[in-house]
Every structure is written in C-alpha cells, then in structure tokens.
Tab-separated table of C-alpha atoms in Angstrom:
chain	number	residue	atom	x	y	z
A	65	MET	CA	16.705	10.675	-9.499
A	66	ALA	CA	19.165	9.539	-6.852
A	67	ASP	CA	16.713	8.168	-4.492
A	68	GLU	CA	15.139	5.995	-7.039
A	69	ALA	CA	18.332	4.272	-7.921
A	70	LEU	CA	19.129	3.816	-4.193
A	71	PHE	CA	16.117	1.783	-3.428
A	72	LEU	CA	16.630	-0.353	-6.634
A	73	LEU	CA	20.198	-1.091	-5.889
A	74	LEU	CA	19.572	-1.815	-2.136
A	75	HIS	CA	16.727	-4.157	-3.153
A	76	ASN	CA	18.932	-6.004	-5.473
A	77	GLU	CA	21.683	-6.339	-2.871
A	78	MET	CA	19.164	-7.377	-0.260
A	79	VAL	CA	17.968	-10.390	-2.504
A	80	THR	CA	21.552	-11.381	-3.195
A	81	GLY	CA	22.352	-11.094	0.429
A	82	VAL	CA	19.413	-13.185	1.564
A	83	TYR	CA	20.384	-15.914	-0.884
A	84	LYS	CA	24.035	-15.867	0.029
A	85	SER	CA	23.506	-16.316	3.637
A	86	ALA	CA	21.067	-19.106	3.095
A	87	ASP	CA	22.168	-22.791	2.913
A	88	GLN	CA	21.345	-25.099	0.168
A	89	GLY	CA	18.230	-26.508	1.930
A	90	GLU	CA	16.734	-23.155	2.331
A	91	VAL	CA	17.105	-22.120	-1.234
A	92	GLU	CA	15.402	-25.162	-2.447
A	93	ASN	CA	12.286	-25.005	-0.200
A	94	GLY	CA	11.686	-21.345	-0.798
A	95	ARG	CA	12.572	-20.035	2.679
A	96	CYS	CA	14.406	-17.266	1.103
A	97	ILE	CA	11.304	-16.198	-0.742
A	98	THR	CA	9.414	-16.135	2.584
A	99	LYS	CA	12.147	-14.159	4.271
A	100	LEU	CA	12.076	-11.546	1.627
A	101	GLU	CA	8.134	-11.349	1.712
A	102	ASN	CA	8.268	-11.045	5.535
A	103	MET	CA	10.774	-8.158	5.143
A	104	GLY	CA	8.369	-6.484	2.749
A	105	PHE	CA	5.451	-7.055	5.186
A	106	ARG	CA	7.091	-5.117	7.988
A	107	VAL	CA	8.160	-2.311	5.857
A	108	GLY	CA	4.759	-2.107	4.181
A	109	GLN	CA	3.223	-1.689	7.697
A	110	GLY	CA	5.459	1.154	8.575
A	111	LEU	CA	5.034	2.793	5.247
A	112	ILE	CA	1.174	2.689	5.098
A	113	GLU	CA	1.134	4.329	8.577
A	114	ARG	CA	3.167	7.238	7.283
A	115	PHE	CA	1.348	7.536	4.048
A	116	THR	CA	-2.104	7.400	5.348
A	117	LYS	CA	-1.524	9.855	8.355
A	118	ASP	CA	-2.952	12.673	6.412
A	119	THR	CA	-5.246	11.228	4.002
A	120	ALA	CA	-9.071	11.000	4.278
A	121	ARG	CA	-10.773	7.816	5.612
A	122	PHE	CA	-11.229	5.092	3.101
A	123	LYS	CA	-14.746	4.385	2.219
A	124	ASP	CA	-14.351	0.612	1.260
A	125	GLU	CA	-12.140	-2.201	0.097
A	126	LEU	CA	-12.127	-0.899	-3.549
A	127	ASP	CA	-11.024	2.571	-2.331
A	128	ILE	CA	-8.114	1.017	-0.305
A	129	MET	CA	-7.064	-0.864	-3.463
A	130	LYS	CA	-7.221	2.202	-5.542
A	131	PHE	CA	-5.088	3.903	-3.038
A	132	ILE	CA	-2.472	1.195	-3.097
A	133	CYS	CA	-2.533	1.393	-7.029
A	134	LYS	CA	-2.078	5.218	-7.025
A	135	ASP	CA	-0.543	6.960	-4.165
A	136	PHE	CA	1.251	3.909	-2.543
A	137	TRP	CA	2.766	2.753	-5.880
A	138	THR	CA	3.678	6.280	-6.950
A	139	THR	CA	5.467	7.055	-3.737
A	140	ILE	CA	7.537	3.898	-3.842
A	141	PHE	CA	7.986	3.383	-7.572
A	142	LYS	CA	7.298	6.831	-8.956
A	143	LYS	CA	4.475	5.506	-11.184
A	144	GLN	CA	0.942	4.292	-10.844
A	145	ILE	CA	-0.322	0.698	-11.365
A	146	ASP	CA	-1.231	0.483	-15.096
A	147	ASN	CA	-4.287	-1.823	-14.587
A	148	LEU	CA	-6.439	-2.830	-11.749
A	149	ARG	CA	-9.016	-5.621	-12.214
A	150	THR	CA	-11.326	-7.241	-9.836
A	151	ASN	CA	-14.135	-9.815	-9.783
A	152	HIS	CA	-15.701	-7.926	-6.950
A	153	GLN	CA	-15.507	-10.919	-4.807
A	154	GLY	CA	-12.130	-10.290	-3.009
A	155	ILE	CA	-9.707	-10.965	-5.834
A	156	TYR	CA	-7.790	-8.054	-7.356
A	157	VAL	CA	-4.937	-8.127	-10.010
A	158	LEU	CA	-2.688	-5.284	-10.220
A	159	GLN	CA	-0.836	-5.079	-13.466
A	160	ASP	CA	2.381	-2.925	-13.854
A	161	ASN	CA	3.625	-2.931	-17.330
A	162	LYS	CA	6.975	-1.626	-16.628
A	163	PHE	CA	7.887	-2.711	-13.011
A	164	ARG	CA	10.706	-0.670	-11.820
A	165	LEU	CA	12.538	-3.439	-10.008
A	166	LEU	CA	12.548	-5.398	-13.233
A	167	THR	CA	13.281	-2.858	-15.988
A	168	GLN	CA	17.035	-3.231	-15.378
A	169	MET	CA	16.948	-6.882	-15.651
A	170	SER	CA	15.640	-7.825	-19.020
A	171	ALA	CA	12.959	-6.892	-21.765
A	172	GLY	CA	11.665	-10.276	-22.560
A	173	LYS	CA	12.001	-13.765	-21.423
A	174	GLN	CA	15.691	-13.719	-20.321
A	175	TYR	CA	16.212	-14.344	-16.618
A	176	LEU	CA	12.457	-15.113	-16.210
A	177	ASP	CA	13.124	-17.863	-13.639
A	178	HIS	CA	14.932	-15.429	-11.449
A	179	ALA	CA	12.113	-12.851	-11.410
A	180	PRO	CA	10.135	-14.310	-8.401
A	181	LYS	CA	13.048	-13.466	-6.033
A	182	TYR	CA	12.768	-9.896	-6.848
A	183	LEU	CA	8.943	-9.740	-6.626
A	184	ALA	CA	8.731	-11.382	-3.216
A	185	PHE	CA	9.597	-8.080	-1.230
A	186	THR	CA	6.971	-6.060	-3.072
A	187	CYS	CA	4.386	-8.829	-2.492
A	188	GLY	CA	5.167	-8.528	1.131
A	189	LEU	CA	4.985	-4.686	0.820
A	190	ILE	CA	1.400	-4.931	-0.466
A	191	ARG	CA	0.445	-7.451	2.115
A	192	GLY	CA	1.883	-5.423	5.015
A	193	GLY	CA	0.233	-2.260	3.819
A	194	LEU	CA	-3.156	-3.937	3.558
A	195	SER	CA	-2.800	-5.697	6.927
A	196	ASN	CA	-2.279	-2.367	8.650
A	197	LEU	CA	-5.468	-1.078	6.910
A	198	GLY	CA	-7.361	-3.921	8.311
A	199	ILE	CA	-7.363	-6.289	5.432
A	200	LYS	CA	-5.979	-9.797	5.538
A	201	SER	CA	-4.774	-10.957	2.285
A	202	ILE	CA	-2.525	-13.235	0.266
A	203	VAL	CA	-0.413	-11.555	-2.339
A	204	THR	CA	1.268	-13.408	-5.263
A	205	ALA	CA	3.035	-12.224	-8.278
A	206	GLU	CA	3.573	-13.617	-11.792
A	207	VAL	CA	5.698	-12.457	-14.728
A	208	SER	CA	5.179	-13.685	-18.282
A	209	ALA	CA	7.361	-11.222	-20.048
A	210	MET	CA	9.648	-8.698	-18.382
A	211	PRO	CA	9.310	-5.930	-17.252
A	212	ALA	CA	5.601	-6.344	-17.065
A	213	CYS	CA	4.128	-8.204	-13.882
A	214	LYS	CA	0.986	-8.892	-12.220
A	215	PHE	CA	0.309	-8.877	-8.584
A	216	GLN	CA	-2.717	-10.924	-7.488
A	217	VAL	CA	-4.255	-9.958	-4.058
A	218	MET	CA	-6.685	-12.498	-2.539
A	219	ILE	CA	-8.640	-10.965	0.381
A	220	GLN	CA	-9.337	-13.226	3.222
A	221	LYS	CA	-12.527	-12.857	4.837
A	222	ILE	CA	-12.122	-13.682	8.504
B	114	THR	CA	-14.787	3.830	31.224
B	115	VAL	CA	-12.401	3.171	28.427
B	116	HIS	CA	-13.863	-0.036	27.287
B	117	THR	CA	-17.470	1.416	26.800
B	118	SER	CA	-16.015	4.366	24.994
B	119	LEU	CA	-14.329	1.844	22.561
B	120	ASP	CA	-17.886	0.617	21.746
B	121	VAL	CA	-18.996	4.097	20.976
B	122	VAL	CA	-16.074	4.560	18.666
B	123	ASP	CA	-16.941	1.463	16.645
B	124	GLU	CA	-20.409	2.713	16.426
B	125	LYS	CA	-19.339	6.035	15.035
B	126	VAL	CA	-16.943	4.564	12.571
B	127	SER	CA	-19.518	2.327	10.985
B	128	ALA	CA	-22.134	5.133	10.867
B	129	MET	CA	-19.583	7.456	9.258
B	130	GLY	CA	-19.272	5.637	5.983
B	131	LYS	CA	-22.140	7.552	4.370
B	132	ALA	CA	-21.456	11.037	5.856
B	133	LEU	CA	-17.946	12.547	6.114
B	134	VAL	CA	-14.913	11.230	4.551
B	135	ASP	CA	-12.712	12.921	7.216
B	136	GLN	CA	-10.231	11.104	9.148
B	137	ARG	CA	-10.682	12.801	12.511
B	138	GLU	CA	-13.422	11.897	14.919
B	139	LEU	CA	-13.612	14.154	17.904
B	140	TYR	CA	-16.451	13.585	20.237
B	141	LEU	CA	-17.459	14.545	23.673
B	142	GLY	CA	-19.029	11.367	24.823
B	143	LEU	CA	-19.547	9.380	28.043
B	144	LEU	CA	-19.905	12.028	30.639
B	145	TYR	CA	-20.875	9.813	33.518
B	146	PRO	CA	-22.768	11.389	36.339
B	147	THR	CA	-20.610	9.854	38.995
B	148	GLU	CA	-17.126	9.953	37.435
B	149	ASP	CA	-17.101	13.253	35.651
B	150	TYR	CA	-14.781	12.319	32.855
B	151	LYS	CA	-14.750	13.395	29.343
B	152	VAL	CA	-13.612	11.029	26.730
B	153	TYR	CA	-12.296	11.900	23.256
B	154	GLY	CA	-11.719	9.482	20.533
B	155	TYR	CA	-9.527	9.538	17.361
B	156	VAL	CA	-9.212	6.739	14.779
B	157	THR	CA	-6.553	6.483	12.203
B	158	ASN	CA	-6.863	4.918	8.653
B	159	SER	CA	-4.971	2.036	10.006
B	160	LYS	CA	-7.856	1.242	12.527
B	161	VAL	CA	-5.698	2.428	15.467
B	162	LYS	CA	-7.801	4.099	18.141
B	163	PHE	CA	-6.540	6.743	20.504
B	164	VAL	CA	-8.651	7.459	23.524
B	165	MET	CA	-8.004	10.401	25.767
B	166	VAL	CA	-9.805	10.688	29.237
B	167	VAL	CA	-10.056	14.199	30.650
B	168	ASP	CA	-11.117	15.375	34.023
B	169	SER	CA	-14.200	17.284	33.712
B	170	SER	CA	-13.124	20.084	36.077
B	171	ASN	CA	-10.515	20.940	33.468
B	172	THR	CA	-12.896	23.115	31.365
B	173	ALA	CA	-10.024	25.104	30.004
B	174	LEU	CA	-9.268	22.549	27.347
B	175	ARG	CA	-10.577	23.570	23.862
B	176	ASP	CA	-11.502	21.646	20.766
B	177	ASN	CA	-8.427	22.649	18.787
B	178	GLU	CA	-6.135	21.854	21.653
B	179	ILE	CA	-7.491	18.240	21.783
B	180	ARG	CA	-7.145	17.957	18.017
B	181	SER	CA	-3.563	19.119	18.123
B	182	MET	CA	-2.829	16.668	21.084
B	183	PHE	CA	-4.280	13.827	18.862
B	184	ARG	CA	-2.187	14.974	15.914
B	185	LYS	CA	0.997	14.773	17.875
B	186	LEU	CA	0.063	11.393	19.250
B	187	HIS	CA	-0.485	10.242	15.720
B	188	ASN	CA	2.792	11.536	14.550
B	189	SER	CA	4.669	9.931	17.406
B	190	TYR	CA	2.763	6.710	16.692
B	191	THR	CA	3.847	6.737	13.074
B	192	ASP	CA	7.552	7.151	14.252
B	193	VAL	CA	7.123	4.273	16.624
B	194	MET	CA	5.705	2.174	13.835
B	195	CYS	CA	8.772	2.817	11.643
B	196	ASN	CA	11.244	1.807	14.549
B	197	PRO	CA	12.698	-1.590	13.522
B	198	PHE	CA	12.716	-2.537	17.174
B	199	TYR	CA	9.089	-2.297	17.417
B	200	ASN	CA	6.738	-5.240	16.587
B	201	PRO	CA	3.207	-3.971	15.635
B	202	GLY	CA	0.702	-5.018	18.238
B	203	ASP	CA	3.141	-4.938	21.121
B	204	ARG	CA	3.052	-2.465	24.014
B	205	ILE	CA	4.980	0.637	23.141
B	206	HIS	CA	8.357	0.877	24.987
B	207	SER	CA	9.733	3.811	23.157
B	208	ARG	CA	11.079	6.454	25.505
B	209	ALA	CA	10.598	9.180	22.825
B	210	PHE	CA	6.921	8.372	22.685
B	211	ASP	CA	6.506	8.271	26.489
B	212	ASN	CA	8.334	11.671	26.714
B	213	MET	CA	6.032	13.176	24.298
B	214	VAL	CA	2.959	11.970	26.001
B	215	THR	CA	4.220	13.096	29.418
B	216	SER	CA	5.128	16.536	28.103
B	217	MET	CA	1.608	16.906	26.664
B	218	MET	CA	0.009	15.812	29.906
B	219	VAL	CA	2.052	18.168	31.946
B	220	GLN	CA	1.098	20.978	29.685
B	221	VAL	CA	-2.551	20.414	30.259
B	222	CYS	CA	-2.584	19.960	33.896
C-alpha cells in the first residue's frame, strides 16, 4: 500500500535529516534521540485526539494500553502489538515481533546499534498519545534481534 | 458558574466508571435561582472538558442540538490539535475555530 511506504520512507529520511543537521557534540550526547522523541510526542498527541474522537470512554489504564496495542498500532503500522505484558504496577511491555520500521533494515543482528535512532520517534508517539489520555509515562525501547522489538512503558504516578 | 460546573463534571466522570461506557455526557445542571443559566458539559477521552452556558430564556434549544454543537466543537478542537502551530495547553488562536464557534452561537441566538 502506498501510504505505508510513504510513512516508512519519510520516517527514515527524518532520522537521517536530524542526524545530518546536528553537530558532533549533539550526536554524542543523545540530543538527536531526544529531538526525534519530542517530534513523536507532539505527533502522538494530535493522533490520539483524532483516534479517540469517536471511541467510547476508557474504563481504566489497562483499557488504554489495550487501545494503544490494538487500534493505535493498527492505524499507524497496520498490525497489532503481538504481546502485552504488565506487572499490574504501572509497567507495561509491548512486544512487536515484526516492527514495521525495522523490517527493511535487517533480519538479525546486523545494524543493531543503529536501531535506537529508528525507535525514538515511536517511543515519543506512545508517550504523546498516553499523555493526552491523562497518563504521564516514560517510554523506552530495546531491540535484541531485528525486526522484533520491545517498548517498555513506565507509568508515573503523580 | 463555570468553575462550580467543572466540579460537577469531575463528579460525574468518576461516578461513570461503573455505569455507561459512553463518551458523551450531557447534563442539565446548575440552574441557579438568581442567574438563570443552564450549563452543559462534554468530556472527551483526552480529558478535555467543553462547557456550554446557555441562557434559560432560550427554551428552544433541544437535546440533540446541544449534542450536535458539542460534536462540532470536538471536531474543530481535533483540527486545532493537529495544527503544527498550536501547542497543546495554550489558548486557542485559530481563526477557523473561532469562526466555527461564532457561527454556532449566531445560529442559536
């Protein structure tokens, strides 16, 4: 589908663009990752507003996380999260075994150290979406073998 | 008036968890003996509250008109959210949003 490829290519260009326009100091101390994450945050806020316009009210936190795993992920990446785990104390792990933004990169350990750059935007997306739903959180991602990756969401109780 | 109505909105939202799973919340609350206003509330999933204050003398306004007005408000708000020049939490400066609200109010009065 054309629109899927569009987002993928645009996202890759965005990552390259952010790194190209940064100086050496920024690349080293992770400012680029932060920039990408903040971009994702703002986009996530707008997206969640659109997506939840017509849905019923969410009962609780778990309901919201399920929404993120199913509808949110499906609308953006055309598939659901494969596995959601929680310790029921505010930590959720979302596992995607075939993350769309990584499938074109490799199918194993090659380019593993570049993966975080491509996951920052999506972490921001999740964080932004949750923030607009009233949940403050910290989202991190880890990859052990592409294209599978895990997003860890830590809910901050204010 | 608006501030007290915000408290009622919060009350309703927390009570709602058991009953309906519907997004909408239309209520006729806070009819003060002195001021004669009707206040309607609507809360989105993103915890944004819309409060509408209507003059009591305007009895022609029906339930579904209020609902459709809230619908339009919600749609315009979503558009404002997606505007890159808008920072969530700021006052809304969008002219399109203002025009939509003004046209709705003119229609009613």
